[in-house]
PDB file of C-alpha atoms in Angstrom:
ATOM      1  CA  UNK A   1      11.736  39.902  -9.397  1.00 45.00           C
ATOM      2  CA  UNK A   2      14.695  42.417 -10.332  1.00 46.00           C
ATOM      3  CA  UNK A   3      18.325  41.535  -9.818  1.00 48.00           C
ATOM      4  CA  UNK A   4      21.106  43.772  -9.665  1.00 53.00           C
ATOM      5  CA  UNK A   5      23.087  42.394 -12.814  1.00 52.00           C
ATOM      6  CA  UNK A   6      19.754  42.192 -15.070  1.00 48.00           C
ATOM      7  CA  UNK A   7      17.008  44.819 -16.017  1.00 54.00           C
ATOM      8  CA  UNK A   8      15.176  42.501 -17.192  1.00 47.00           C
ATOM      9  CA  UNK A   9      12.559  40.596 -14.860  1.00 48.00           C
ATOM     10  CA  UNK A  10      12.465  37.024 -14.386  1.00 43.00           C
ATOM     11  CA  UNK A  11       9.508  35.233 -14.174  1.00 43.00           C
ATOM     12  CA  UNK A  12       9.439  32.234 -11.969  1.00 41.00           C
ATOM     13  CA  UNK A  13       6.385  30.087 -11.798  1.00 42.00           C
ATOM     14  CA  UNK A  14       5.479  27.921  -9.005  1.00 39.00           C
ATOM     15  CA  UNK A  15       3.951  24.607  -9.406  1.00 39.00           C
ATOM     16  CA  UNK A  16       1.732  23.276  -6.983  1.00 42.00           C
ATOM     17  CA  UNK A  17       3.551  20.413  -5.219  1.00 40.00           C
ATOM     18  CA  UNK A  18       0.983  18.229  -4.645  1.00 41.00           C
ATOM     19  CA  UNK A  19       0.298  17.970  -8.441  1.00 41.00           C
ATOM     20  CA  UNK A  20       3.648  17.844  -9.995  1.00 40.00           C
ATOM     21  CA  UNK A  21       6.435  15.338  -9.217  1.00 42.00           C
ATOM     22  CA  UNK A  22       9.571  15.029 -10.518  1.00 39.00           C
ATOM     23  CA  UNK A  23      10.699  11.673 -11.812  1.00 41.00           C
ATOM     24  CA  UNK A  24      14.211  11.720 -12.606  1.00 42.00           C
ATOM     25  CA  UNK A  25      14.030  14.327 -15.153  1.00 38.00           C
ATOM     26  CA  UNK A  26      10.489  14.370 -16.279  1.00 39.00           C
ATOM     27  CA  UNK A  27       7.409  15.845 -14.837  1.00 41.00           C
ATOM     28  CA  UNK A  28       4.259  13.158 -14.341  1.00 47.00           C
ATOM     29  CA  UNK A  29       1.128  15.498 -13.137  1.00 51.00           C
ATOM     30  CA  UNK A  30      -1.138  13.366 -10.604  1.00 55.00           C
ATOM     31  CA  UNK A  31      -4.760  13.567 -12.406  1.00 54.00           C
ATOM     32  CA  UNK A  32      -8.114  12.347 -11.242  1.00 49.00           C
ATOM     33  CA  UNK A  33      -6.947   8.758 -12.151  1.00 54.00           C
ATOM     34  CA  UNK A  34      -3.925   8.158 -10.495  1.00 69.00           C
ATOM     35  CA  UNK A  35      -4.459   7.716  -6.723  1.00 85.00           C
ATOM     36  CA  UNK A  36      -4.089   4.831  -4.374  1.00 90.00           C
ATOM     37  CA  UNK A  37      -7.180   2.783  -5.761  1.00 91.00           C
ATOM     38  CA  UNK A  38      -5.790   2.859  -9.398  1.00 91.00           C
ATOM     39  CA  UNK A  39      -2.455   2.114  -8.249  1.00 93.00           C
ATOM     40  CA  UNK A  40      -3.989  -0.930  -6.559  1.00 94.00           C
ATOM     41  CA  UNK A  41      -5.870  -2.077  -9.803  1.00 94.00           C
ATOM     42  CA  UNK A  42      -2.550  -1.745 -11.828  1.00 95.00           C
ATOM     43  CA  UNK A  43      -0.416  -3.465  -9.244  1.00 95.00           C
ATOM     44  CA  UNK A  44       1.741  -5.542 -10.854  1.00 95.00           C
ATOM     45  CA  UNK A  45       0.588  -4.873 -14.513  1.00 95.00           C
ATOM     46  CA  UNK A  46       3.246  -4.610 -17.663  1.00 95.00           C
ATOM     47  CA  UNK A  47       2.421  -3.019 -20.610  1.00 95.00           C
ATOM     48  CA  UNK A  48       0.193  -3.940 -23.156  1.00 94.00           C
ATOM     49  CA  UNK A  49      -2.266  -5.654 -20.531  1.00 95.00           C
ATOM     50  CA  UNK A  50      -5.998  -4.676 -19.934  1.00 95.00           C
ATOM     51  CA  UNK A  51      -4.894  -3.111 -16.412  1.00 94.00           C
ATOM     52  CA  UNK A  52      -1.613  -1.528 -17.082  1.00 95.00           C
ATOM     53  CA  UNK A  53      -2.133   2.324 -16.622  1.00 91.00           C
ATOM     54  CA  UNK A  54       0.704   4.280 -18.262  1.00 92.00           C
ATOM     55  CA  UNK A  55      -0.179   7.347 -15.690  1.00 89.00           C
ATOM     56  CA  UNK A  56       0.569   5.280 -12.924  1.00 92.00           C
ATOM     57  CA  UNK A  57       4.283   4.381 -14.219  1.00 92.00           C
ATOM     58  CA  UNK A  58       6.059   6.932 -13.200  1.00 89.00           C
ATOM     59  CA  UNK A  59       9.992   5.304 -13.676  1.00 89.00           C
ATOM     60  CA  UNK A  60       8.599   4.489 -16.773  1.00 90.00           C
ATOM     61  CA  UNK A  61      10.063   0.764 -17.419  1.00 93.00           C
ATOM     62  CA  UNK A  62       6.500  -0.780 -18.414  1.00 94.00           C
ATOM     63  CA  UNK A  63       5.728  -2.494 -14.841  1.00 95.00           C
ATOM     64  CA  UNK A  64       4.010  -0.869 -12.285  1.00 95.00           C
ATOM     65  CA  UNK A  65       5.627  -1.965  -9.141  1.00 94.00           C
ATOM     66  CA  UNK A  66       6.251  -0.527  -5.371  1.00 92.00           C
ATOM     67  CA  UNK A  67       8.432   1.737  -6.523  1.00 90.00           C
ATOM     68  CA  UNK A  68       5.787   3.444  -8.448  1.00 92.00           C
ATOM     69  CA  UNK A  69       3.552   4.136  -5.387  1.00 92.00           C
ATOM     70  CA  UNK A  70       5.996   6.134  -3.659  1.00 89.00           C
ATOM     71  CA  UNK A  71       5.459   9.293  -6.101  1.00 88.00           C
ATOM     72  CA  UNK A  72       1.756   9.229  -5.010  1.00 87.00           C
ATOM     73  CA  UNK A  73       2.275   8.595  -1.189  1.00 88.00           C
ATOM     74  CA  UNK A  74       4.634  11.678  -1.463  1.00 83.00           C
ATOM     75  CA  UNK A  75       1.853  13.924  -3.179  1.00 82.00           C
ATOM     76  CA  UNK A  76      -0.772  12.779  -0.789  1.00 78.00           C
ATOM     77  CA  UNK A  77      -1.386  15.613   1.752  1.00 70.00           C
ATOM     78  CA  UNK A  78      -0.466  14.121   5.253  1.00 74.00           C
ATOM     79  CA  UNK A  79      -3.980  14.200   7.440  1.00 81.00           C
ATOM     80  CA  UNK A  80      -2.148  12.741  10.630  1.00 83.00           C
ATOM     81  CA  UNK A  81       0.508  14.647  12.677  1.00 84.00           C
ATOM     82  CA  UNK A  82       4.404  12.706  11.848  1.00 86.00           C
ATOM     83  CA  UNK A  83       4.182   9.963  14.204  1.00 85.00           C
ATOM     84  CA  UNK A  84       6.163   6.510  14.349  1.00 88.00           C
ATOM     85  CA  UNK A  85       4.249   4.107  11.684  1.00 91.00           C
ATOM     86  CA  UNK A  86       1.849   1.330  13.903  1.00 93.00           C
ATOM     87  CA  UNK A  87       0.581  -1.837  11.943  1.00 95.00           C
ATOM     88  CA  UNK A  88      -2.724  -3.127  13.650  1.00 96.00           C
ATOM     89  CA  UNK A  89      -4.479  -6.721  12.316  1.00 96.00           C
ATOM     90  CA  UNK A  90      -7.405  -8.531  13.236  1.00 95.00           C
ATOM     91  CA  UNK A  91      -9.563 -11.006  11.905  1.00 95.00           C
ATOM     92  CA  UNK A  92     -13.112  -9.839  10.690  1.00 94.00           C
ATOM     93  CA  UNK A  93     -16.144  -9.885  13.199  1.00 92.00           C
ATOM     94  CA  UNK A  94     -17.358 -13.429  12.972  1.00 93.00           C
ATOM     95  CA  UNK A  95     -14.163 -14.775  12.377  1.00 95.00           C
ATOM     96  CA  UNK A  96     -11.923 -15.188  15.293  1.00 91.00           C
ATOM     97  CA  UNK A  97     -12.964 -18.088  17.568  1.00 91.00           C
ATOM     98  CA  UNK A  98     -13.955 -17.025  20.880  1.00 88.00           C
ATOM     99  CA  UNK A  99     -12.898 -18.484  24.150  1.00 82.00           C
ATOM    100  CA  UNK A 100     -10.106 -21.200  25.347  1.00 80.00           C
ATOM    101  CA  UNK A 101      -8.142 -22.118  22.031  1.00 80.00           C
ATOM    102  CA  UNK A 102      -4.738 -22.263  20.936  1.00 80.00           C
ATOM    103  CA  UNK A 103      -1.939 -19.727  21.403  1.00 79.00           C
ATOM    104  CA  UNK A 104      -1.252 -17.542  18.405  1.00 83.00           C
ATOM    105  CA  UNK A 105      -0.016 -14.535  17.633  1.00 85.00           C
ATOM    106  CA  UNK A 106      -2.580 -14.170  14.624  1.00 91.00           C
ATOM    107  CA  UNK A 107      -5.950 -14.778  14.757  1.00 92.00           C
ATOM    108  CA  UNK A 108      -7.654 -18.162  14.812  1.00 93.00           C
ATOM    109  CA  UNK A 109     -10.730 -19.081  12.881  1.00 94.00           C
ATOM    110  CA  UNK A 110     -13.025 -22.193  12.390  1.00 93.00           C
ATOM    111  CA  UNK A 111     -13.713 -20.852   8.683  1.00 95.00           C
ATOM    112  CA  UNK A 112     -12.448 -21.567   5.400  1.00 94.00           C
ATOM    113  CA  UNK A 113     -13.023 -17.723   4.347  1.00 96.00           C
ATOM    114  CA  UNK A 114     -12.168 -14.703   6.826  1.00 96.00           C
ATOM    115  CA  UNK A 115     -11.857 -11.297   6.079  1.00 96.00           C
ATOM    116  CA  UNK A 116      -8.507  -9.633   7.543  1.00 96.00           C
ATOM    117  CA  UNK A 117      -8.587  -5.889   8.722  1.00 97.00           C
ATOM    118  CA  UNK A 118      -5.898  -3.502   9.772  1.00 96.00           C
ATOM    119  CA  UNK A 119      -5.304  -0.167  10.839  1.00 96.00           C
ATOM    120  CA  UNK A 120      -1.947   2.065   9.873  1.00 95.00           C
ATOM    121  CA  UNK A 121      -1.438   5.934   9.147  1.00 92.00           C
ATOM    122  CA  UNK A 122      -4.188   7.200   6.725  1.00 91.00           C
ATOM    123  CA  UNK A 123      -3.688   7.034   2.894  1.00 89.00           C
ATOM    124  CA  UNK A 124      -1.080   4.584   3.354  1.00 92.00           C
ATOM    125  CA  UNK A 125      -0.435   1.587   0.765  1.00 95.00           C
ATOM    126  CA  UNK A 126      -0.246  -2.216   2.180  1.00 96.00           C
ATOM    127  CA  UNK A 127       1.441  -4.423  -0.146  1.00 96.00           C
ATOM    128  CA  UNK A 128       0.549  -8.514   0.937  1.00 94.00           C
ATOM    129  CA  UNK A 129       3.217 -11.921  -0.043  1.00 90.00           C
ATOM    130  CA  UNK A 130       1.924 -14.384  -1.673  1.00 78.00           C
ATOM    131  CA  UNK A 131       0.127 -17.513  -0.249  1.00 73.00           C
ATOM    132  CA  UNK A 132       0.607 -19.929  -3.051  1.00 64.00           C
ATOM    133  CA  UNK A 133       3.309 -21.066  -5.396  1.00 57.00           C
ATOM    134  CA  UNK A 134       6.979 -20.954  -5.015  1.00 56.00           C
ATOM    135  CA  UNK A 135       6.937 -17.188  -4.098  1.00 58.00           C
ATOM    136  CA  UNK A 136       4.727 -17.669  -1.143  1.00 64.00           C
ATOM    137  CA  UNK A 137       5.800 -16.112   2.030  1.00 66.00           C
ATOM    138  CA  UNK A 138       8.833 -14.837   0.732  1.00 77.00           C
ATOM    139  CA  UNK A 139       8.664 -11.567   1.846  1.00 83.00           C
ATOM    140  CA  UNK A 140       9.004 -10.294  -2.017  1.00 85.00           C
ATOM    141  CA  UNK A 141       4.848  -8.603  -1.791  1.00 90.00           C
ATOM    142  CA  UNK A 142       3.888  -9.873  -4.849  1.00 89.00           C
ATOM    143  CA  UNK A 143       0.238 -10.592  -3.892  1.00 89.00           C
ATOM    144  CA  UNK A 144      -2.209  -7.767  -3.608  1.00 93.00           C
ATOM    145  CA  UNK A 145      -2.128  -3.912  -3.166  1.00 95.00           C
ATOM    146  CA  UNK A 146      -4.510  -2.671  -0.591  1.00 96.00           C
ATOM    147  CA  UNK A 147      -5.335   1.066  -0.209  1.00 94.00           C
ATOM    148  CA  UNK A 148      -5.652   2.698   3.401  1.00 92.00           C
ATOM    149  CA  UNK A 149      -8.435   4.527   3.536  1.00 90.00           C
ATOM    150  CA  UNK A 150      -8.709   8.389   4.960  1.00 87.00           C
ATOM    151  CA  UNK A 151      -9.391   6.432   8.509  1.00 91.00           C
ATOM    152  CA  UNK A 152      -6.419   4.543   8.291  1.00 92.00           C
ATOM    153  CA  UNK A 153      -8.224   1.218   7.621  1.00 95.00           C
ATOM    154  CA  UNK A 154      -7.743  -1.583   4.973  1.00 96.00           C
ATOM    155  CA  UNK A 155      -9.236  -5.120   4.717  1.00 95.00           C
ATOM    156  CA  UNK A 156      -9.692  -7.891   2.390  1.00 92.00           C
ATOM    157  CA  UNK A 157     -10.897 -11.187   1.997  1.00 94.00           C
ATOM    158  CA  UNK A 158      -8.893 -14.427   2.029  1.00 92.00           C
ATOM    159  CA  UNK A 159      -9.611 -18.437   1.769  1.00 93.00           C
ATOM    160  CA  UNK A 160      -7.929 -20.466   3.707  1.00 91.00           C
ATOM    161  CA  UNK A 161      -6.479 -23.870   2.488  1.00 89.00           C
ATOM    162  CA  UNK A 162      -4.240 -25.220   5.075  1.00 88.00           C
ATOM    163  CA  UNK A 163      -4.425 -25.551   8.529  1.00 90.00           C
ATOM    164  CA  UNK A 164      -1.929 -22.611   9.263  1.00 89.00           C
ATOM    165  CA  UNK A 165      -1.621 -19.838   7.188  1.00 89.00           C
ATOM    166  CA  UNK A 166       1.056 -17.355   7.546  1.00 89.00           C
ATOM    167  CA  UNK A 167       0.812 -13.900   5.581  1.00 91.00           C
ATOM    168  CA  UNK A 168       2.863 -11.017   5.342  1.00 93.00           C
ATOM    169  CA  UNK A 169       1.989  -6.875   4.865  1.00 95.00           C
ATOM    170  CA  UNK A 170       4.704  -4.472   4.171  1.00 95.00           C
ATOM    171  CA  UNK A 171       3.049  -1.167   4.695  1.00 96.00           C
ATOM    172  CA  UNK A 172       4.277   1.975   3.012  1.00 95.00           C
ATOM    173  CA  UNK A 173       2.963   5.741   4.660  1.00 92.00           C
ATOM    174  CA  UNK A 174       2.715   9.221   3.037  1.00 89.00           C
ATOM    175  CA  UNK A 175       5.849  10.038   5.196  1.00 89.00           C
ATOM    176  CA  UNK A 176       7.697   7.004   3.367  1.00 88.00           C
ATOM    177  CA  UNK A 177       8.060   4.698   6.571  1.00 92.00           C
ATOM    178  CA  UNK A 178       7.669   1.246   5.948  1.00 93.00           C
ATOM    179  CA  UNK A 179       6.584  -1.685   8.092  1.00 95.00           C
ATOM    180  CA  UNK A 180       6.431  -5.200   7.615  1.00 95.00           C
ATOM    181  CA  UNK A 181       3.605  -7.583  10.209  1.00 94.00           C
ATOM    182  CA  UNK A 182       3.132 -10.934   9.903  1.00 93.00           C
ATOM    183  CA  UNK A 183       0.153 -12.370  10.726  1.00 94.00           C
ATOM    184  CA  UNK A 184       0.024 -16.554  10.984  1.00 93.00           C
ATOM    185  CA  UNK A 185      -4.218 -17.641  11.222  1.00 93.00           C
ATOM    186  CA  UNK A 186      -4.920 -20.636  12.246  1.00 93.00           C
ATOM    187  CA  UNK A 187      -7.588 -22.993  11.299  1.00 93.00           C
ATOM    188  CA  UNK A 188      -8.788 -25.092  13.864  1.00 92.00           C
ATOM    189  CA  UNK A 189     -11.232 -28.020  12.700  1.00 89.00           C
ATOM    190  CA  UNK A 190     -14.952 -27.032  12.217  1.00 79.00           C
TER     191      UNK A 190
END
């Protein structure tokens, strides 16, 4: 590239921007290891534990958290057309009682363990509350990190200790929309 005011020519090269992200000044470079499935591993990790993963810290305080996720949702190529963000759950097959029951607006189950499955955008992140403690249902996401897979589905596997359970998702898309469900189950007596 010439310019009018220069003889000399510039050189300007392009990074691929799926593979480089800027992060307030720095440059983190997505690698083999960092995707959706590590980030889920290292969820809620600080440094100097067994699953902290410094490639996955990209503001760099020592924590990975939610905001970490958001450089690798960004870098994920979309595989969906830009639509509005839907949030689908269900309980596993198996799980939900069938026929005349209770009203919910969950699913209801005669088991202790049940396996919860959703649907959202593809390559998404789903951040769940907690169930126990002080911080349960809180709406604060400090329980697990799910991955979405390429189909747009996620699931995982939960015990159920009380006779109404009420959990939370906030899920997080490539395009950066965000949606929170809640989804009560309830346990009805075996």
């Amino acid at each position: 590239m010439r310019t009018k005011r220069s003889r000399y020519p510039l050189a300007v090269e392009g990074l691929e921007g799926r593979l480089a992200l800027s992060t307030g000044g720095s440059i983190a470079v997505l690698t083999p290891d960092v995707n959706l499935q590590a980030f889920a591993t290292a969820y809620l990790s600080h440094r100097g534990q067994p699953n902290y993963n410094p490639a996955l810290d990209f503001n760099g305080n020592g924590f990975i958290g939610q905001g970490d996720v958001r450089p690798i949702l960004r870098a994920l190529a979309p595989i969906t057309p830009h639509e509005p963000q839907v949030v689908s759950l269900r309980l596993g097959p198996g799980d939900q009682v069938r026929g005349h029951h209770p009203a919910n607006s969950g699913g209801v189950t005669r088991k202790s363990d049940v396996t919860v499955i959703g649907h959202t955008t593809p390559n998404s992140i789903v951040f769940t509350d907690s169930l126990t403690g002080p911080r349960a249902s809180d709406f604060k996401f400090v329980g697990l990190a799910l991955p979405v897979d390429s189909k747009g589905f996620f699931s995982y596997k939960l015990r159920l200790k009380d006779s109404l359970i009420q959990t939370e998702y906030l899920a997080i898309d490539p395009f950066g929309h965000q949606t929170i469900r809640a989804f009560p189950i309830l346990k009805l007596p075996a």
